XYZ file of C-alpha atoms in Angstrom:
617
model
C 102.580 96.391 117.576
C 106.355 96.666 119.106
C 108.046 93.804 117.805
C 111.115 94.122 120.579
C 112.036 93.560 124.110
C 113.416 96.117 125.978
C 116.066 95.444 128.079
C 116.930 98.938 130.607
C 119.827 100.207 131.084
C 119.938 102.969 133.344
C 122.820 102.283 135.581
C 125.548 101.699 132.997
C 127.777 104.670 131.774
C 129.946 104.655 128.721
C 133.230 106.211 129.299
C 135.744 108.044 126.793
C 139.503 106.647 127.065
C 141.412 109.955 128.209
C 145.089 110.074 128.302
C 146.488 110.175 131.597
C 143.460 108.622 133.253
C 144.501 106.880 135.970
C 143.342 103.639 135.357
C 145.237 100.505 135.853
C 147.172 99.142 133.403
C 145.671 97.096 130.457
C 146.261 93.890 129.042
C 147.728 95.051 125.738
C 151.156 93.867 123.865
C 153.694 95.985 121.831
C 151.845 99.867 122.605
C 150.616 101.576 124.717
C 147.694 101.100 126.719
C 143.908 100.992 125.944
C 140.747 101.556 128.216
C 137.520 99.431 126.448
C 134.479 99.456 127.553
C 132.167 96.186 127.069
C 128.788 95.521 126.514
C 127.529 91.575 126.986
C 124.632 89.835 127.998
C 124.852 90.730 131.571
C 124.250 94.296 130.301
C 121.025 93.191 128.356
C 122.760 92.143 124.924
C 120.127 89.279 123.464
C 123.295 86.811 122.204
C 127.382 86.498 122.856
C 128.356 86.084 119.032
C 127.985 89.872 117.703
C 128.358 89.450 113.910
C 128.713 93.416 113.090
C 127.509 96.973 113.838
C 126.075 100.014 112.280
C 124.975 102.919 113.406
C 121.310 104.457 112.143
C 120.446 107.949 111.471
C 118.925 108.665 115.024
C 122.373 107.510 116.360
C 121.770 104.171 117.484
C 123.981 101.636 117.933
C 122.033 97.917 115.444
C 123.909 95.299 116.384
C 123.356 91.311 114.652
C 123.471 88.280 116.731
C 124.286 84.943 115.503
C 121.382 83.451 116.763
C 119.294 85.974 118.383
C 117.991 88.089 115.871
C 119.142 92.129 116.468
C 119.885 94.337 119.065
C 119.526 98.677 118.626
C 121.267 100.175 121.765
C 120.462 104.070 122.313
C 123.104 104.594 124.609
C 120.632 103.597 127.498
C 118.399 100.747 126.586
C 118.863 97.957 124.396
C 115.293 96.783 122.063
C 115.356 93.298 120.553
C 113.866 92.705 117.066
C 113.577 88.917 117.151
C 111.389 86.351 114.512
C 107.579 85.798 115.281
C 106.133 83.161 113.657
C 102.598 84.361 114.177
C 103.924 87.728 112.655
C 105.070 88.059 108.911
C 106.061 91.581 110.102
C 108.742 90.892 112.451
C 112.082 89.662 111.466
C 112.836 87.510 108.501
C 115.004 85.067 111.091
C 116.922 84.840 114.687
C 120.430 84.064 112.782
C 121.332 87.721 112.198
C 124.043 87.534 109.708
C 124.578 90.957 109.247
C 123.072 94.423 109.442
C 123.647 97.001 107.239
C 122.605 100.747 106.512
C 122.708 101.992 102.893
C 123.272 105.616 101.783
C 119.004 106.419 102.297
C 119.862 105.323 105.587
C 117.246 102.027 105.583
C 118.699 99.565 107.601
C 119.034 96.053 106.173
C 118.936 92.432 108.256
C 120.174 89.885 106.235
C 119.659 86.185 108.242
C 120.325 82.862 107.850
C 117.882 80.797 105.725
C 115.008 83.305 106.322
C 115.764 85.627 103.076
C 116.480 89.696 103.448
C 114.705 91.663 105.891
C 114.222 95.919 105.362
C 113.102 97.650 108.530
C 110.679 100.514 107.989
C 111.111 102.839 111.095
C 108.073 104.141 111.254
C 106.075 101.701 112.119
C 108.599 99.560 113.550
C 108.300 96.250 111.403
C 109.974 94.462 108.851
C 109.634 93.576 105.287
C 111.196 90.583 104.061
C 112.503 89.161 100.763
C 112.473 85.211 100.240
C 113.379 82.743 97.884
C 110.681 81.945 95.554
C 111.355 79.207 93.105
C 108.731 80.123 90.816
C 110.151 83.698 90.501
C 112.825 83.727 88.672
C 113.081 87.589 89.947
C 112.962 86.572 93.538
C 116.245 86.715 95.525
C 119.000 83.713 94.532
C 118.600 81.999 98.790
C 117.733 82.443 101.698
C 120.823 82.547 103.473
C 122.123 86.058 103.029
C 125.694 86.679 103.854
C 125.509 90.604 103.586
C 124.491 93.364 101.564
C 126.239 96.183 99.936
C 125.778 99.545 98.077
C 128.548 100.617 95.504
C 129.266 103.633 94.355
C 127.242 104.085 91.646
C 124.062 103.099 94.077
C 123.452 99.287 93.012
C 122.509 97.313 95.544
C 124.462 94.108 95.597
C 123.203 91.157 98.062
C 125.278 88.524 98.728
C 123.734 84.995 98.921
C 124.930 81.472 100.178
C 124.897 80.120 96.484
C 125.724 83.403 94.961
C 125.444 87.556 94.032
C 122.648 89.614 93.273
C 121.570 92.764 92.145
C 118.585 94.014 93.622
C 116.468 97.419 92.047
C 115.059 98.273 95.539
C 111.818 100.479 94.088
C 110.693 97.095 92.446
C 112.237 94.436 94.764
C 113.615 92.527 91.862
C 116.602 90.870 91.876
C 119.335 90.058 88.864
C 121.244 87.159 89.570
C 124.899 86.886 89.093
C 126.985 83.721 88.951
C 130.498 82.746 88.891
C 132.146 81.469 85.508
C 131.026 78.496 85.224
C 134.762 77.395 83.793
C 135.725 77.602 87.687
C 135.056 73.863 88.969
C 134.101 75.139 92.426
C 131.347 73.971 93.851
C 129.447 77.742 94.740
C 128.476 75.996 98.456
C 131.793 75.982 98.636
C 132.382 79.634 97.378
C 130.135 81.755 99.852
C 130.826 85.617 99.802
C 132.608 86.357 102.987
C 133.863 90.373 101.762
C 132.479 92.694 99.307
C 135.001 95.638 98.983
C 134.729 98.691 95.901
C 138.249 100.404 95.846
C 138.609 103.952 94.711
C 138.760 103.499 91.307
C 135.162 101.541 91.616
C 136.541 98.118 91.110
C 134.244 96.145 93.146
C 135.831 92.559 95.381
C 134.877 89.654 96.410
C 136.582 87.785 99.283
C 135.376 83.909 99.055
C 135.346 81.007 101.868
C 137.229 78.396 100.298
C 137.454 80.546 96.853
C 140.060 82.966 97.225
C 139.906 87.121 95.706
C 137.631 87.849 92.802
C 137.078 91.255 90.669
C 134.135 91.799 89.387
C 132.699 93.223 86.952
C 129.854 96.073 88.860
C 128.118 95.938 85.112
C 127.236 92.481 85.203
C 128.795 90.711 87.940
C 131.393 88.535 85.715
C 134.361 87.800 87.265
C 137.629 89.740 85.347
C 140.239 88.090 88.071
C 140.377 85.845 90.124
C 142.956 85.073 92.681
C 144.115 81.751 94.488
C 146.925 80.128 96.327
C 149.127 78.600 94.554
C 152.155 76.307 96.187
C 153.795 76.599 93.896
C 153.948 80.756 93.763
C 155.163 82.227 96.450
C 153.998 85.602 94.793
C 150.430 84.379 94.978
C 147.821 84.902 97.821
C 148.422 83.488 101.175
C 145.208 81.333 101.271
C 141.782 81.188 100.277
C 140.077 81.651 102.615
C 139.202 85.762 102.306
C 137.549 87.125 104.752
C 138.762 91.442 105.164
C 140.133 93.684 101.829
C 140.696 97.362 102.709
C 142.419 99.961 100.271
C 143.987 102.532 103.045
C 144.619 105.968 102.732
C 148.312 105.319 101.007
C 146.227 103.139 98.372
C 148.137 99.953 99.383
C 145.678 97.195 98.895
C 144.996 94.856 102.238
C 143.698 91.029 101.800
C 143.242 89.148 105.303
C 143.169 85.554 104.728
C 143.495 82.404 107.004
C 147.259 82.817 106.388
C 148.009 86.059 107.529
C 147.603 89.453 105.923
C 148.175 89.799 102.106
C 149.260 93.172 100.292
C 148.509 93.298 96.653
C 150.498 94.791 93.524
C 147.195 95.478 91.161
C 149.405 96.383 88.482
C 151.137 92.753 88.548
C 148.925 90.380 90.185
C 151.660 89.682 92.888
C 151.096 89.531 97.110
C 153.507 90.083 99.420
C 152.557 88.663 102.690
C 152.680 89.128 106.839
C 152.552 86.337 108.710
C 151.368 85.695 112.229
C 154.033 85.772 114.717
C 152.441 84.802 117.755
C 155.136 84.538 120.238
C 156.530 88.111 118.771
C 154.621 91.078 121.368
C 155.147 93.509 117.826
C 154.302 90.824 115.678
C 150.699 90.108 114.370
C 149.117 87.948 116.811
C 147.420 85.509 114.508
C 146.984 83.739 111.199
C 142.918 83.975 110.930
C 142.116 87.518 109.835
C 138.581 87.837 110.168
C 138.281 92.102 109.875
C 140.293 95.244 109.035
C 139.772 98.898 109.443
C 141.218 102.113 108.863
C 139.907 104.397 110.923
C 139.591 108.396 110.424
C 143.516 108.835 111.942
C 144.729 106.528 109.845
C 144.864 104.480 112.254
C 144.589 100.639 110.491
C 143.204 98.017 112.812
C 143.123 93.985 112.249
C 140.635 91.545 113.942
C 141.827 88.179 114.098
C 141.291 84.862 115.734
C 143.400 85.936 118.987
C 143.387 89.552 119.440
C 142.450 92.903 118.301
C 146.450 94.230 116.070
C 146.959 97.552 115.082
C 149.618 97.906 112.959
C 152.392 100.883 112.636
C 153.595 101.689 109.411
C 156.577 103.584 110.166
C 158.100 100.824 111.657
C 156.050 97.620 110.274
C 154.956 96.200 113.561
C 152.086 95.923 115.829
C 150.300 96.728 118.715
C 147.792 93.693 119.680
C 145.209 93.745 122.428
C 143.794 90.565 124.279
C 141.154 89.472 126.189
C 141.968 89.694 130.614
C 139.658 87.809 132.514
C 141.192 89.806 135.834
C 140.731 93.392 133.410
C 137.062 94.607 132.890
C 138.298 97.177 130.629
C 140.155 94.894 128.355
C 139.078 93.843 124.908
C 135.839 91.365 125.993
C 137.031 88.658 124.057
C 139.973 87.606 121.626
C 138.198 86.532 118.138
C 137.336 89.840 116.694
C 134.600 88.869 114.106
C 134.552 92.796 112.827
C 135.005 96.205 112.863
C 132.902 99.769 112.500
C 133.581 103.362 113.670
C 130.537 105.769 114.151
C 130.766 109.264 112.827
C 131.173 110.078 116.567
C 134.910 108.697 116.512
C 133.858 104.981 118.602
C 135.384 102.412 117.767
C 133.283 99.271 117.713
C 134.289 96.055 118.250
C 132.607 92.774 117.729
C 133.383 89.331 119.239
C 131.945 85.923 120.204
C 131.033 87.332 123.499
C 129.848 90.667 122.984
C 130.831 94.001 122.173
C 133.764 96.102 123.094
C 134.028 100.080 122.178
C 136.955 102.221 122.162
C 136.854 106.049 122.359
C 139.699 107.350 119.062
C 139.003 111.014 119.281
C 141.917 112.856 120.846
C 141.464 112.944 124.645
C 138.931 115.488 125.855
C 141.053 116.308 128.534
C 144.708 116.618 128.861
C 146.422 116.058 132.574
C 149.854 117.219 133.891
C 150.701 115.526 136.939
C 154.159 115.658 139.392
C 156.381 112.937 138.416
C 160.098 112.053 138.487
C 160.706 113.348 134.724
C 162.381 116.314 133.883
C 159.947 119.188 133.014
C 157.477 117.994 134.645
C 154.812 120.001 137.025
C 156.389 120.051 140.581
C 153.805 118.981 142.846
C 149.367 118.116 141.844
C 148.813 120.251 144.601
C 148.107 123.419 142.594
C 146.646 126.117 144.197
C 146.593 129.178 141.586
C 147.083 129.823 138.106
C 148.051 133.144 136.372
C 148.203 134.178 132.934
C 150.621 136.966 132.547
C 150.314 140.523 130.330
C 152.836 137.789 128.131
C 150.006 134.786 127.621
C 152.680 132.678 129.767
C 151.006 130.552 132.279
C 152.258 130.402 136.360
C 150.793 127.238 138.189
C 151.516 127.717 141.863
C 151.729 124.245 143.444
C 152.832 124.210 147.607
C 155.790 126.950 147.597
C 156.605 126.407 144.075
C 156.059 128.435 140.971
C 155.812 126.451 137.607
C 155.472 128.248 133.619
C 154.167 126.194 131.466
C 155.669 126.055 127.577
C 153.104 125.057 125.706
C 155.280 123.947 122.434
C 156.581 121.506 124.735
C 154.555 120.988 126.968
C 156.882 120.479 129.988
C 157.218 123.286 132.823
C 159.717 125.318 134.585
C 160.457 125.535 138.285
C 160.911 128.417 140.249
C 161.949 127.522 143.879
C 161.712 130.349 146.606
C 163.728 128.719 148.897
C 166.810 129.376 146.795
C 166.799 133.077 147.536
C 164.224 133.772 150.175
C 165.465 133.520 154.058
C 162.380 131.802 155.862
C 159.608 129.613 154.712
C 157.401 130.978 151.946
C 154.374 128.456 152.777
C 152.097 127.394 150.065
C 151.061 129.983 147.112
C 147.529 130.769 147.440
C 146.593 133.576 144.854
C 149.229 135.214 142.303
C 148.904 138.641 141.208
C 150.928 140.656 138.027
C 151.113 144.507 138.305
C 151.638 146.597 135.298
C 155.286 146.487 135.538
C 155.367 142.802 135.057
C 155.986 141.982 138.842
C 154.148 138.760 140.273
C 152.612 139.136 143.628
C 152.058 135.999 145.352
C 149.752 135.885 148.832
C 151.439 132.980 150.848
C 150.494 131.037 153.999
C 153.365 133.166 155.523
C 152.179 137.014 154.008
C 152.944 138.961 150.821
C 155.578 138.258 148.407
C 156.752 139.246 144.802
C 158.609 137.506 141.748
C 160.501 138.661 138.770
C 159.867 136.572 135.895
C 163.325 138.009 134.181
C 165.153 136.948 137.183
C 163.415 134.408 139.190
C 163.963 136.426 142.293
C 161.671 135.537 144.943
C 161.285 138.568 147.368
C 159.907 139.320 151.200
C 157.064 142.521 150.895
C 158.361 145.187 153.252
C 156.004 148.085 153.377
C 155.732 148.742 156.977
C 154.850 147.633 160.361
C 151.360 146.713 159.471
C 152.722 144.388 156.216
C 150.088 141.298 156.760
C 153.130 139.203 156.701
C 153.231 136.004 159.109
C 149.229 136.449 158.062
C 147.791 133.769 155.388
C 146.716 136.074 151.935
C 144.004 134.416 149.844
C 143.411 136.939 146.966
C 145.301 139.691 145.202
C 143.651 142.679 143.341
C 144.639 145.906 142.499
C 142.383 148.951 141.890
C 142.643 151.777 139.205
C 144.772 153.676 141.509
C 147.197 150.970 141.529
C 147.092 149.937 144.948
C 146.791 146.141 145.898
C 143.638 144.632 148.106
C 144.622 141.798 150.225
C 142.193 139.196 151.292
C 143.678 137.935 154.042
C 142.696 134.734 156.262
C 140.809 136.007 159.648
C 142.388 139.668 159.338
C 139.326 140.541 156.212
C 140.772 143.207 153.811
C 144.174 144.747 153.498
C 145.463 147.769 151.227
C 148.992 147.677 149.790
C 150.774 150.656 148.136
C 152.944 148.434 145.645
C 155.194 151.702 145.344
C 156.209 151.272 148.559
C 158.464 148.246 148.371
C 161.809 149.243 149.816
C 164.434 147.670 148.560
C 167.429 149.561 150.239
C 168.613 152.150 152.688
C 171.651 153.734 152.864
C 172.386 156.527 155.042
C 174.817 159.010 153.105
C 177.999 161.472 154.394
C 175.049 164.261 155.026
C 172.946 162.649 157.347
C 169.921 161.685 154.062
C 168.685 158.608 153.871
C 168.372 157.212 150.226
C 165.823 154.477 149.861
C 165.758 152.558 147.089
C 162.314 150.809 145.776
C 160.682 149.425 143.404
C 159.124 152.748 141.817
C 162.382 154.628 141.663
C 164.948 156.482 144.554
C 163.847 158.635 147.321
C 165.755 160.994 149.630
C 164.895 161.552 152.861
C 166.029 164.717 155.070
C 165.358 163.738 158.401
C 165.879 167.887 159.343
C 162.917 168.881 157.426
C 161.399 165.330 156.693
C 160.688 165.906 152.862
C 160.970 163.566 150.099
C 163.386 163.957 146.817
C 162.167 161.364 144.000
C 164.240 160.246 140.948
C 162.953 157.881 138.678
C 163.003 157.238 134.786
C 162.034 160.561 133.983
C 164.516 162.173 135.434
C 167.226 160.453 134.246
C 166.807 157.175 136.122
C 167.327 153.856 133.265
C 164.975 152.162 135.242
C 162.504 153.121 138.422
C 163.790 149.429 139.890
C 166.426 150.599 142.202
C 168.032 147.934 144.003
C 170.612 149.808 146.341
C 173.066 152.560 146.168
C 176.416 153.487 147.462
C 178.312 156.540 148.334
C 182.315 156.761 147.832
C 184.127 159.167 149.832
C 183.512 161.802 146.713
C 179.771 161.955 148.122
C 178.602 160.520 144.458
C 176.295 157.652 144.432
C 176.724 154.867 142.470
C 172.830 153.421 141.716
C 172.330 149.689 141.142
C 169.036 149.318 138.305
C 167.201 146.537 137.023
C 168.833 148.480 134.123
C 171.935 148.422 134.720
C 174.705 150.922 136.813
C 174.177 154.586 137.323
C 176.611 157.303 138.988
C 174.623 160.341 140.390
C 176.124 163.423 141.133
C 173.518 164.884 144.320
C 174.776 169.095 143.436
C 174.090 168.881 139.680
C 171.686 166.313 140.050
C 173.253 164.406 136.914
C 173.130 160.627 135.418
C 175.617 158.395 134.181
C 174.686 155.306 132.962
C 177.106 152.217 132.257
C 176.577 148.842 130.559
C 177.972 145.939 129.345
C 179.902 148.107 126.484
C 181.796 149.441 130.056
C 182.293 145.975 131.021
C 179.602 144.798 133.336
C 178.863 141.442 133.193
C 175.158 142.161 132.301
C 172.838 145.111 132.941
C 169.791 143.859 135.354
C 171.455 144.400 139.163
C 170.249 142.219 141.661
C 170.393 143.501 145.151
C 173.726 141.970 146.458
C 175.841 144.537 147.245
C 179.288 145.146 148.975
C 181.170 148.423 149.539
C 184.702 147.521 151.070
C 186.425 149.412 153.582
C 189.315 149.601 150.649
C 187.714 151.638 148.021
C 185.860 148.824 145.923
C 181.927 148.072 145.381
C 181.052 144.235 144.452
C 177.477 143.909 143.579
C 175.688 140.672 141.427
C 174.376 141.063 137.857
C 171.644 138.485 137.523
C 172.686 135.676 136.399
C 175.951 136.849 134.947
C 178.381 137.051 138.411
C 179.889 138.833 140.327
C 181.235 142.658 139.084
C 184.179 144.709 140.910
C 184.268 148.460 140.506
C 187.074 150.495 141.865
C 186.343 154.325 142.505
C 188.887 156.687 140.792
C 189.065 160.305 139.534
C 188.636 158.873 135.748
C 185.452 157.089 137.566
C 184.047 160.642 139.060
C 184.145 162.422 135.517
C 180.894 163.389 134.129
């Protein structure tokens, strides 16, 4: 028999909190915002008041009512485990105190004044330990507060009037009682924390009873801590209800009176107090649960709010409760605190549960906003990653390289150096000499990374410019394929990009590209090509100009080069001969007075003067 009720689930999805989602803003105070996502009776939970969670070996989420025994949640459904009288298999009781999983992964109920219940999975029923007054063996009540495994594997369960030691292969317990010295009444005294630092020292926190250590041998108390009035070195309060030892190894007590950080070596607390009307201060006194979670991250529950606190600068973010906010915390008094090996934070209240994703975001989004760096428009419509690993996002006419150390991008705007609109940047392209080919809404187009130059494709008359170019590839020959909107396929000889004519003192026409210089004879129409292997610093030719010597001064992506046409020599200058830098954009000027001005990129304007000293090679 199925002692549960299943309550379906179907239509409710669990989201992960990404950065940058979108989603309004949350109701949180001091930090920045968090996304939670709830689960409460309207989504099938049996009671409001969620005591504490754990998390089984099948993954599922056991959760313990106050009143309405325990609830497993697969992510889907929620199943009920609730008391049957007519069953001595079901659960011990309804009043769920807590649930807990020990290291061979049996989960543990313990309930109020029904005893300890184990839960054997395979059959799906319970097995429950009770008081026996004639057994001096049997457990000490049965009103368990919790159970806990130490280090060294003993079982410790604690009980309303006191701790035990239970040897779970026999089911007998050892009973363990305060000194009896103490004149406080153990009703009064009720285990509210057990805690075993790193160095195996095992805690108590008490209701009414202040900190205890304990000795895990046999359960004698070797200190005990109260409040004193009198002290202001002493413990905040006694009433103990959280102790963590985080990562640093400073030791965390959360009483009714604020948090409480112990020196072990002298006994002494130092203390924060609630500062409710503070947004960085902790938002209340009543400290009811702490965690550290696996980034360090240390989280307090208390009476108002969910605090996580910042150690750099000793202050806190807090989270509340918005009735108008679905996705804030579900309600203020956080009773405790667990995080699944999955990274979920899970937290429980007096009106259900709330979860919180901590793994780093799954998915990191760039978006177009006022800040410097930032991308320049969401509308991105192709991304490239150059022969360089660099990354081009082409959003509307804009080009955009990402730097990943910083994450913040660079803008390249055609409209800067490019006469006409460029329309958006559908597909990018990057040959083998490092040029970018873009295919525009308004034709064909290329960009130097070096440079930033934007620049109009000029083959000849049937360049698909004014035509809308969806795709770039180029075959092994090296020649571009154009997928171009309702004109199908063009091919594009990238050699062909003329960046200059010039018509010299003989009638030849030298044309200047991107794959070196050509010379036309119009007589005989044949072709004379110079590039880098014949002397050329760089097959980039951006124009040339002929003084009145008939030598022809060459501007390069490499800088300037004087070419005597009879001997068919090179002369290269550089910024040792006073250029302002050596990659020659195309601006160019001869003068009607003897002087060339042409543009080094980024590095001004240069002024060359032909002379004889000039002509000697």
């Amino acid at each position: 028999m199925k002692l549960a009720t299943k309550v379906c689930l179907a239509g409710m999805v669990i989201m992960a909190w990404l950065a940058g989602n979108g989603a309004g803003p949350l109701y949180a105070q001091g930090g920045e915002h968090l996304k939670f996502e709830n689960l409460t009776r309207k989504d099938g939970v049996s009671g409001s008041e969620i005591r504490n969670v754990i998390q089984d070996e099948q993954g599922r989420i056991w959760f313990g009512t106050r009143f309405n025994g325990v609830d497993v949640y697969d992510g889907y459904d929620i199943e009920v485990y609730t008391h049957d009288p007519n069953n001595p298999h079901s659960l011990a009781g309804d009043p769920a105190f807590s649930v807990y999983k020990d290291r061979q992964g049996t989960i543990w109920v313990s309930t109020l004044g029904a005893g300890l219940s184990k839960f054997n999975p395979e059959t799906e029923t319970f097995t429950t330990y009770r008081h026996d007054p004639a057994d001096p063996t049997s457990i000490w009540d049965d009103s368990v507060q919790f159970t806990f495994e130490d280090k060294d594997g003993n079982f410790w369960v604690a009980a309303a009037n006191g701790l035990d030691k239970m040897d779970r292969e026999t089911g007998i317990f050892t009973h363990f009682s305060f000194d009896p010295t103490e004149p406080v009444a153990p009703s009064n005294q009720n285990i509210k924390v057990f805690y075993q630092d790193r160095a195996g020292h095992l805690w108590l926190g008490l209701r009414r009873g202040g900190l205890r250590r304990i000795d895990p041998a046999t359960g004698q108390v070797l200190a005990a801590y109260t409040h004193d009035p009198t002290n202001p070195d002493s413990i905040s309060d006694d009433n103990v209800f959280a102790i963590l030892e985080d990562h640093t190894g400073t030791f965390w007590v959360g009483s009714w009176q604020g948090l409480n950080i112990l020196d072990r070596a002298t006994g002494q607390f130092s203390h924060i107090q609630a500062e409710p009307d503070n947004p960085r201060g902790l938002s209340d006194r009543r400290i009811f649960s702490m965690l550290e979670d696996s980034q360090n991250n240390l989280w307090v529950g208390t009476g108002v709010g969910l605090n996580r606190y910042h150690r750099a600068t000793d202050d806190f973010s807090r989270y509340f409760h918005d009735p108008n906010n679905p996705h804030s915390l579900v309600h203020n008094e956080v009773l405790h605190l667990y995080e699944d090996p999955s990274g979920i934070l899970w937290i429980s209240t007096l009106a259900g549960l709330s979860q919180l994703d901590l793994t780093p975001p799954k998915f990191t989004t760039y978006r177009a906003t006022s800040a410097p760096g930032s991308l320049s428009s969401n509308d991105v419509e192709a991304i490239l990653e150059d022969s360089g690993g660099t990354l081009w996002f082409a959003a509307e006419e804009t080009l955009n390289k990402w730097n990943p150390q910083t994450n913040t991008f660079t803008q390249y705007h055609p409209e800067l150096n490019v006469s006409g609109p460029l329309g958006y940047i559908d597909a990018m392209f990057e040959d083998s000499q490092g040029t970018i080919w873009l295919g525009t809404q308004n034709g064909l187009y290329t960009f130097k990374p070096k440079t930033g130059i934007f620049r109009r494709y000029t083959e000849q008359e049937e360049s698909p410019l004014g035509e809308e170019i969806r795709q770039i590839e180029q075959d092994r020959a090296g020649y571009l394929w154009l997928n171009v909107q309702g004109a199908g396929l063009k091919k594009v000889d990238p050699a062909n990009d003329i960046r200059h004519i010039d018509q010299s003192s003989t009638g030849n026409l030298w044309v200047s590209t991107i794959s070196g210089l050509n010379n036309f004879d119009p007589d005989t129409g044949d072709f004379t090509t110079y590039t880098t292997e014949d002397g050329l610093p760089s097959n980039l030719v951006e124009w040339t100009a002929e003084d009145d010597r008939g030598t022809v001064w060459i501007g390069t992506a490499n800088g300037l080069v004087k070419f005597n046409p009879q001997t068919r020599v090179f002369k290269d200058y550089d910024v040792a001969d006073g250029l302002t830098g050596i990659e020659l954009s195309s601006d160019m000027l001869k003068s009607s007075w003897g002087r060339i001005f042409f543009v080094s990129i980024n590095e001004g304007v240069n002024r060359h003067r032909f002379t004889a000293q000039s002509h000697r090679l």
